[in-house]
Short mmCIF file of C-alpha atoms in Angstrom, two decimals:
data_model
loop_
_atom_site.label_atom_id
_atom_site.label_comp_id
_atom_site.label_asym_id
_atom_site.label_seq_id
_atom_site.Cartn_x
_atom_site.Cartn_y
_atom_site.Cartn_z
CA UNK Q 1360 -0.04 0.15 -0.02
CA UNK Q 1361 1.72 3.35 -0.96
CA UNK Q 1362 2.25 5.69 1.67
CA UNK Q 1363 0.89 9.41 2.18
CA UNK Q 1364 2.93 12.18 0.55
CA UNK Q 1365 5.67 13.75 2.41
CA UNK Q 1366 4.76 17.31 3.95
CA UNK Q 1367 7.36 19.78 5.25
CA UNK Q 1368 7.30 23.02 7.22
CA UNK Q 1369 7.71 25.17 4.36
CA UNK Q 1370 4.91 23.80 2.62
CA UNK Q 1371 2.89 24.46 5.92
CA UNK Q 1372 4.14 28.03 6.36
CA UNK Q 1373 3.32 28.98 2.76
CA UNK Q 1374 -0.37 27.75 3.45
CA UNK Q 1375 -0.66 29.69 6.69
CA UNK Q 1376 0.81 32.89 5.25
CA UNK Q 1377 -1.50 32.67 2.11
CA UNK Q 1378 -4.56 32.36 4.38
CA UNK Q 1379 -3.58 35.09 6.78
CA UNK Q 1380 -2.44 37.36 4.05
CA UNK Q 1381 -5.91 37.32 2.31
CA UNK Q 1382 -7.38 40.78 1.89
CA UNK Q 1383 -4.27 42.66 3.64
CA UNK Q 1384 -3.08 45.37 1.39
CA UNK Q 1385 0.46 45.25 0.17
CA UNK Q 1386 1.05 48.57 1.72
CA UNK Q 1387 -0.07 47.68 5.16
CA UNK Q 1388 3.35 46.73 6.46
CA UNK Q 1389 2.40 46.47 10.20
CA UNK Q 1390 -0.54 44.16 9.34
CA UNK Q 1391 1.24 41.98 6.87
CA UNK Q 1392 4.12 41.57 9.48
CA UNK Q 1393 1.46 40.51 12.10
CA UNK Q 1394 -0.08 38.01 9.72
CA UNK Q 1395 3.34 36.52 8.78
CA UNK Q 1396 4.13 36.04 12.61
CA UNK Q 1397 0.85 34.42 13.32
CA UNK Q 1398 1.42 32.02 10.26
CA UNK Q 1399 4.99 30.99 11.62
CA UNK Q 1400 3.49 30.26 14.99
CA UNK Q 1401 0.29 28.25 13.56
CA UNK Q 1402 2.33 26.27 10.69
CA UNK Q 1403 4.15 23.54 12.96
CA UNK Q 1404 0.51 22.65 14.47
CA UNK Q 1405 -0.98 22.61 11.09
CA UNK Q 1406 1.75 20.46 9.82
CA UNK Q 1407 1.63 18.11 12.59
CA UNK Q 1408 -2.09 17.69 12.25
CA UNK Q 1409 -1.98 16.79 8.78
CA UNK Q 1410 0.92 14.26 9.17
CA UNK Q 1411 -1.04 12.58 11.92
CA UNK Q 1412 -4.24 12.25 9.86
CA UNK Q 1413 -2.32 10.86 6.71
CA UNK Q 1414 -0.44 8.45 8.65
CA UNK Q 1415 -3.84 7.19 10.24
CA UNK Q 1416 -5.55 7.03 6.81
CA UNK Q 1417 -2.50 5.05 5.68
CA UNK Q 1418 -2.90 2.61 8.68
CA UNK Q 1419 -6.64 2.44 8.01
CA UNK Q 1420 -6.11 1.36 4.37
CA UNK Q 1421 -3.35 -1.08 5.00
CA UNK Q 1422 -5.72 -2.86 7.72
CA UNK Q 1423 -8.51 -2.81 5.08
CA UNK Q 1424 -6.38 -4.20 2.39
CA UNK Q 1425 -5.34 -7.04 4.60
CA UNK Q 1426 -8.80 -7.83 5.42
CA UNK Q 1427 -9.86 -7.75 1.77
CA UNK Q 1428 -6.96 -9.99 0.92
CA UNK Q 1429 -7.89 -12.55 3.54
CA UNK Q 1430 -11.36 -12.62 2.39
CA UNK Q 1431 -10.22 -13.17 -1.22
CA UNK Q 1432 -7.92 -15.84 -0.44
CA UNK Q 1433 -10.46 -17.67 1.78
CA UNK Q 1434 -12.80 -17.62 -1.32
CA UNK Q 1435 -15.57 -15.22 0.22
CA UNK Q 1436 -18.24 -15.15 -2.56
CA UNK Q 1437 -19.02 -11.44 -2.56
CA UNK Q 1438 -15.17 -10.53 -2.48
CA UNK Q 1439 -14.18 -13.02 -5.11
CA UNK Q 1440 -17.06 -12.08 -7.50
CA UNK Q 1441 -16.49 -8.40 -7.04
CA UNK Q 1442 -12.76 -8.76 -7.78
CA UNK Q 1443 -13.27 -11.08 -10.68
CA UNK Q 1444 -15.96 -8.95 -12.25
CA UNK Q 1445 -13.91 -5.92 -11.98
CA UNK Q 1446 -10.99 -7.78 -14.07
CA UNK Q 1447 -13.75 -8.99 -16.61
CA UNK Q 1448 -14.89 -5.56 -17.16
CA UNK Q 1449 -12.72 -4.53 -20.08
CA UNK Q 1450 -12.89 -7.93 -21.98
CA UNK Q 1451 -14.13 -8.25 -25.56
CA UNK Q 1452 -16.26 -11.15 -24.62
CA UNK Q 1453 -17.76 -9.95 -21.40
CA UNK Q 1454 -17.83 -12.22 -18.50
CA UNK Q 1455 -19.67 -12.35 -15.11
CA UNK Q 1456 -19.05 -14.35 -11.86
CA UNK Q 1457 -22.11 -15.42 -10.62
CA UNK Q 1458 -21.06 -17.49 -7.56
CA UNK Q 1459 -18.45 -19.57 -5.60
CA UNK Q 1460 -19.02 -23.09 -4.27
CA UNK Q 1461 -16.02 -23.85 -2.17
CA UNK Q 1462 -12.94 -23.46 -4.56
CA UNK Q 1463 -15.12 -23.46 -7.54
CA UNK Q 1464 -15.96 -20.33 -9.38
CA UNK Q 1465 -18.97 -20.10 -11.77
CA UNK Q 1466 -18.90 -17.65 -14.73
CA UNK Q 1467 -21.19 -16.83 -17.41
CA UNK Q 1468 -19.55 -15.45 -20.82
CA UNK Q 1469 -21.28 -13.58 -23.43
CA UNK Q 1470 -19.83 -14.71 -26.74
CA UNK Q 1471 -20.09 -12.70 -30.00
CA UNK Q 1472 -23.07 -13.70 -32.27
CA UNK Q 1473 -22.23 -15.80 -35.22
CA UNK Q 1474 -24.22 -13.45 -37.24
CA UNK Q 1475 -22.09 -10.65 -36.30
CA UNK Q 1476 -18.91 -12.12 -37.73
CA UNK Q 1477 -17.77 -11.11 -41.32
CA UNK Q 1478 -18.76 -13.07 -44.12
CA UNK Q 1479 -15.83 -12.33 -46.25
CA UNK Q 1480 -12.01 -12.61 -45.74
CA UNK Q 1481 -8.92 -11.06 -47.60
CA UNK Q 1482 -7.65 -13.05 -50.47
CA UNK Q 1483 -5.67 -12.97 -53.79
CA UNK Q 1484 -7.12 -13.64 -57.21
CA UNK Q 1485 -5.37 -15.92 -59.63
CA UNK Q 1486 -3.53 -13.15 -61.15
CA UNK Q 1487 -2.30 -12.25 -57.52
CA UNK Q 1488 -4.43 -8.97 -56.86
CA UNK Q 1489 -5.89 -8.60 -53.33
CA UNK Q 1490 -9.73 -9.27 -53.19
CA UNK Q 1491 -12.32 -10.36 -50.52
CA UNK Q 1492 -13.36 -13.90 -50.68
CA UNK Q 1493 -16.70 -15.12 -49.33
CA UNK Q 1494 -16.47 -17.58 -46.46
CA UNK Q 1495 -18.04 -20.86 -46.50
CA UNK Q 1496 -20.58 -21.77 -44.04
CA UNK Q 1497 -18.10 -24.25 -42.56
CA UNK Q 1498 -15.21 -21.89 -42.53
CA UNK Q 1499 -17.24 -19.13 -40.89
CA UNK Q 1500 -18.59 -21.42 -38.23
CA UNK Q 1501 -15.01 -22.54 -37.47
CA UNK Q 1502 -13.89 -18.92 -37.29
CA UNK Q 1503 -16.55 -18.33 -34.65
CA UNK Q 1504 -15.53 -21.46 -32.60
CA UNK Q 1505 -11.91 -20.62 -32.70
CA UNK Q 1506 -13.03 -16.97 -31.37
CA UNK Q 1507 -14.95 -18.40 -28.65
CA UNK Q 1508 -12.08 -20.79 -27.61
CA UNK Q 1509 -9.74 -18.04 -27.53
CA UNK Q 1510 -12.36 -15.91 -25.33
CA UNK Q 1511 -12.76 -18.91 -23.06
CA UNK Q 1512 -9.06 -19.59 -22.30
CA UNK Q 1513 -8.47 -15.52 -21.77
CA UNK Q 1514 -11.66 -15.65 -19.38
CA UNK Q 1515 -10.26 -18.65 -17.35
CA UNK Q 1516 -6.60 -17.31 -17.20
CA UNK Q 1517 -7.87 -13.89 -15.75
CA UNK Q 1518 -10.24 -15.58 -13.30
CA UNK Q 1519 -7.47 -17.78 -11.85
CA UNK Q 1520 -4.97 -14.91 -11.77
CA UNK Q 1521 -7.58 -12.62 -9.85
CA UNK Q 1522 -8.75 -15.10 -7.28
CA UNK Q 1523 -5.74 -17.15 -6.02
CA UNK Q 1524 -8.05 -19.74 -3.92
CA UNK Q 1525 -9.91 -20.61 -6.93
CA UNK Q 1526 -8.82 -23.99 -8.18
CA UNK Q 1527 -11.59 -24.87 -10.76
CA UNK Q 1528 -14.10 -22.61 -12.85
CA UNK Q 1529 -17.53 -23.63 -14.03
CA UNK Q 1530 -18.04 -21.69 -17.29
CA UNK Q 1531 -21.13 -21.38 -19.55
CA UNK Q 1532 -21.04 -19.45 -22.83
CA UNK Q 1533 -24.09 -17.40 -23.79
CA UNK Q 1534 -25.12 -16.43 -27.41
CA UNK Q 1535 -27.68 -15.77 -29.88
CA UNK Q 1536 -28.59 -19.03 -31.82
CA UNK Q 1537 -28.58 -18.18 -35.59
CA UNK Q 1538 -31.56 -20.38 -36.57
CA UNK Q 1539 -34.01 -19.01 -33.75
CA UNK Q 1540 -32.24 -15.93 -32.76
CA UNK Q 1541 -32.91 -16.71 -29.18
CA UNK Q 1542 -30.35 -16.55 -26.40
CA UNK Q 1543 -28.95 -19.78 -25.37
CA UNK Q 1544 -25.87 -21.58 -24.15
CA UNK Q 1545 -23.52 -22.81 -26.57
CA UNK Q 1546 -20.64 -24.29 -24.30
CA UNK Q 1547 -19.98 -25.17 -20.83
CA UNK Q 1548 -17.82 -27.34 -18.68
CA UNK Q 1549 -15.30 -27.07 -15.72
CA UNK Q 1550 -11.54 -26.27 -16.14
CA UNK Q 1551 -8.99 -26.69 -13.62
CA UNK Q 1552 -6.10 -24.38 -12.75
CA UNK Q 1553 -3.66 -26.97 -13.22
CA UNK Q 1554 -4.99 -28.06 -16.73
CA UNK Q 1555 -4.95 -24.25 -18.16
CA UNK Q 1556 -1.55 -23.56 -16.72
CA UNK Q 1557 0.01 -26.81 -18.06
CA UNK Q 1558 -1.26 -26.52 -21.60
CA UNK Q 1559 0.82 -24.46 -24.15
CA UNK Q 1560 -1.01 -21.47 -25.90
CA UNK Q 1561 1.19 -20.14 -28.74
CA UNK Q 1562 -0.81 -20.81 -32.09
CA UNK Q 1563 -4.29 -19.69 -32.88
CA UNK Q 1564 -5.29 -23.32 -33.49
CA UNK Q 1565 -4.52 -23.85 -29.76
CA UNK Q 1566 -7.55 -22.01 -28.70
CA UNK Q 1567 -9.59 -25.23 -29.70
CA UNK Q 1568 -7.70 -27.24 -27.03
CA UNK Q 1569 -10.47 -26.08 -24.60
CA UNK Q 1570 -12.57 -28.90 -25.79
CA UNK Q 1571 -9.84 -31.50 -24.57
CA UNK Q 1572 -8.59 -30.16 -21.19
CA UNK Q 1573 -11.93 -29.57 -19.49
CA UNK Q 1574 -14.15 -31.79 -17.67
CA UNK Q 1575 -17.66 -32.54 -18.92
CA UNK Q 1576 -17.18 -30.11 -21.76
CA UNK Q 1577 -20.16 -29.73 -23.99
CA UNK Q 1578 -20.17 -27.50 -27.30
CA UNK Q 1579 -22.69 -26.77 -29.97
CA UNK Q 1580 -20.43 -27.26 -32.54
CA UNK Q 1581 -19.70 -30.94 -32.86
CA UNK Q 1582 -17.06 -33.04 -34.90
CA UNK Q 1583 -18.20 -35.12 -37.86
CA UNK Q 1584 -17.25 -38.59 -38.79
CA UNK Q 1585 -14.42 -37.52 -40.96
CA UNK Q 1586 -13.05 -35.45 -38.05
CA UNK Q 1587 -13.95 -31.87 -39.15
CA UNK Q 1588 -16.23 -29.34 -37.45
CA UNK Q 1589 -19.82 -29.18 -38.39
CA UNK Q 1590 -21.26 -26.09 -39.97
CA UNK Q 1591 -24.17 -25.76 -37.76
CA UNK Q 1592 -24.68 -24.62 -34.17
CA UNK Q 1593 -27.12 -26.73 -32.45
CA UNK Q 1594 -28.58 -25.96 -29.13
CA UNK Q 1595 -27.19 -27.77 -26.17
CA UNK Q 1596 -28.95 -30.20 -23.97
CA UNK Q 1597 -28.41 -28.68 -20.67
CA UNK Q 1598 -30.79 -30.63 -18.42
CA UNK Q 1599 -27.79 -32.19 -16.50
CA UNK Q 1600 -27.00 -28.78 -15.32
CA UNK Q 1601 -29.61 -27.52 -12.89
CA UNK Q 1602 -28.39 -23.95 -12.76
CA UNK Q 1603 -28.44 -23.38 -16.41
CA UNK Q 1604 -31.71 -25.29 -16.93
CA UNK Q 1605 -33.38 -23.33 -14.30
CA UNK Q 1606 -32.37 -20.05 -16.07
CA UNK Q 1607 -33.60 -21.33 -19.18
CA UNK Q 1608 -36.83 -22.40 -17.87
CA UNK Q 1609 -37.74 -19.27 -15.91
CA UNK Q 1610 -35.93 -17.05 -18.15
CA UNK Q 1611 -37.95 -14.55 -20.62
CA UNK Q 1612 -36.63 -12.64 -23.60
CA UNK Q 1613 -38.52 -9.56 -22.67
CA UNK Q 1614 -36.22 -7.37 -20.80
CA UNK Q 1615 -39.19 -5.34 -19.36
CA UNK Q 1616 -40.46 -8.35 -17.20
CA UNK Q 1617 -40.19 -7.85 -13.60
CA UNK Q 1618 -38.49 -11.41 -13.30
CA UNK Q 1619 -34.72 -12.11 -14.05
CA UNK Q 1620 -34.54 -12.85 -17.68
CA UNK Q 1621 -31.79 -13.99 -20.23
CA UNK Q 1622 -32.32 -10.76 -21.84
CA UNK Q 1623 -31.49 -8.87 -18.60
CA UNK Q 1624 -28.22 -11.12 -18.32
CA UNK Q 1625 -27.36 -10.42 -22.07
CA UNK Q 1626 -27.69 -6.67 -21.68
CA UNK Q 1627 -25.73 -6.79 -18.37
CA UNK Q 1628 -22.75 -8.83 -19.95
CA UNK Q 1629 -23.02 -6.47 -22.91
CA UNK Q 1630 -22.49 -3.49 -20.84
CA UNK Q 1631 -19.50 -4.97 -18.89
CA UNK Q 1632 -21.20 -4.90 -15.62
CA UNK Q 1633 -22.42 -7.41 -13.24
CA UNK Q 1634 -26.11 -8.81 -13.39
CA UNK Q 1635 -26.98 -7.06 -10.11
CA UNK Q 1636 -26.17 -3.73 -11.73
CA UNK Q 1637 -22.82 -3.37 -9.48
CA UNK Q 1638 -20.07 -1.64 -11.18
CA UNK Q 1639 -16.66 -0.90 -9.99
CA UNK Q 1640 -16.41 2.54 -8.34
CA UNK Q 1641 -13.44 4.61 -7.23
CA UNK Q 1642 -13.68 6.16 -3.89
CA UNK Q 1643 -12.34 9.50 -2.96
CA UNK Q 1644 -8.76 10.28 -2.49
CA UNK Q 1645 -7.77 9.15 1.06
CA UNK Q 1646 -4.61 11.19 0.93
CA UNK Q 1647 -6.15 14.39 0.15
CA UNK Q 1648 -4.55 17.35 1.84
CA UNK Q 1649 -6.79 19.73 3.84
CA UNK Q 1650 -6.34 23.41 3.26
CA UNK Q 1651 -5.31 25.56 6.10
CA UNK Q 1652 -8.84 26.99 6.49
CA UNK Q 1653 -10.29 23.56 6.65
CA UNK Q 1654 -7.75 22.70 9.43
CA UNK Q 1655 -8.96 25.90 11.39
CA UNK Q 1656 -12.49 24.96 10.78
CA UNK Q 1657 -12.12 21.41 12.12
CA UNK Q 1658 -10.12 22.45 15.10
CA UNK Q 1659 -12.69 25.04 16.06
CA UNK Q 1660 -10.40 28.01 15.60
CA UNK Q 1661 -11.92 31.14 13.95
CA UNK Q 1662 -11.02 30.93 10.27
CA UNK Q 1663 -10.91 34.73 10.21
CA UNK Q 1664 -7.55 36.27 10.87
CA UNK Q 1665 -7.43 39.03 13.41
CA UNK Q 1666 -5.52 41.23 11.18
CA UNK Q 1667 -8.52 41.22 8.89
CA UNK Q 1668 -11.03 43.64 9.49
CA UNK Q 1669 -8.72 46.33 11.07
CA UNK Q 1670 -8.97 49.66 9.70
CA UNK Q 1671 -6.17 50.38 7.47
CA UNK Q 1672 -3.86 53.02 8.04
CA UNK Q 1673 -4.72 56.36 6.53
CA UNK Q 1674 -1.65 57.19 4.37
CA UNK Q 1675 -3.27 60.27 3.09
CA UNK Q 1676 -4.27 61.84 6.28
CA UNK Q 1677 -0.91 63.57 7.15
CA UNK Q 1678 -0.26 64.93 3.42
CA UNK Q 1679 -0.16 68.60 3.47
CA UNK Q 1680 -2.53 70.13 1.19
CA UNK Q 1681 -1.60 72.76 -1.25
CA UNK Q 1682 -3.78 76.07 -0.84
CA UNK Q 1683 -5.24 77.16 -3.97
CA UNK Q 1684 -4.72 80.89 -4.86
CA UNK Q 1685 -7.82 83.14 -4.60
CA UNK Q 1686 -7.15 84.29 -8.25
CA UNK Q 1687 -5.27 82.73 -10.97
CA UNK Q 1688 -1.57 83.74 -11.46
CA UNK Q 1689 -2.12 85.38 -14.56
CA UNK Q 1690 -4.64 87.92 -12.95
CA UNK Q 1691 -2.50 88.87 -10.05
CA UNK Q 1692 -1.13 92.51 -10.14
CA UNK Q 1693 2.48 93.14 -9.47
CA UNK Q 1694 3.08 95.94 -6.88
CA UNK Q 1695 4.38 99.45 -8.17
CA UNK Q 1696 3.15 98.72 -11.78
CA UNK Q 1697 0.31 100.59 -13.32
CA UNK Q 1698 -2.16 98.76 -15.42
CA UNK Q 1699 -4.21 100.26 -18.12
CA UNK Q 1700 -6.90 98.79 -20.37
CA UNK Q 1701 -6.29 98.49 -23.83
CA UNK Q 1702 -8.87 100.00 -26.25
CA UNK Q 1703 -9.45 98.44 -29.53
CA UNK Q 1704 -7.38 99.83 -32.46
CA UNK Q 1705 -9.17 102.19 -34.74
CA UNK Q 1706 -8.25 100.35 -37.90
CA UNK Q 1707 -10.22 97.32 -36.47
CA UNK Q 1708 -13.26 99.29 -35.33
CA UNK Q 1709 -16.21 98.50 -37.62
CA UNK Q 1710 -17.88 101.38 -39.43
#
């Protein structure tokens, strides 16, 4: 668990000064000096309080993480399902953990529909020019089956990596059947951690090994007498699996019905969320540093600085005022000099 960010006295002094100098004029030297003095006195207390609070938050997180890990290792159902569903949330084929029985995890996976697969593939003409070739029904089904095998193996590996106490996974694959366009299960089985870990996965064809390494594996795509895969996806007989049969018996295709339905499960898996609607959330930052004003408010200290609200010094009160003359300087008479009024020139007198 990462520790809290380090804090120092310079940071605390800067926070305290910024608070106490709010509203103080730059020309009020006495008030600014008093504000800085009080900030220097309160900064150590502010720093100690924040350090103690952050260390307490770190200790609480460590205890919570230890409790969560113990529950995950002990295969607590709620803890395991939440952790696994969080890991599944970004998978192309959405998966959902629905329960834990001892050390066995049950998962439902939503495979892409066959009708959503491309019908053409890149190819070359006899002359060597690039073109698009139409896929045969058998090749298209094999492509879909290989994609499903890859998604199954990826889901199994991620589930085992997330839950260390799980030794086996019961997985069922949900998709829309191409003939009826109804939701149904096209593959299910049990795969152990040992079987998945000991199998090499290097080539694209290795994805089809999910049919060989699992226990009681059933798949809608069967093998013909010639050893090739069939071109038709048939509905599975799930009467041997009580949980899947119960879901089909009571499931409805209408998502507006009040009862849980296959449509609801399909929507939930398509949205990369759990069927109950729980989505992973991120809490607030436990290491968020309080401001100086918040610290004063929490400790009961008045958040208003005593230097605020004081009457600023009147710097203009002592300035001498220049007395204005009674008459303009141009109209003043100099002593000992006679002034006569000038009469207009005769030449300028109008006739």
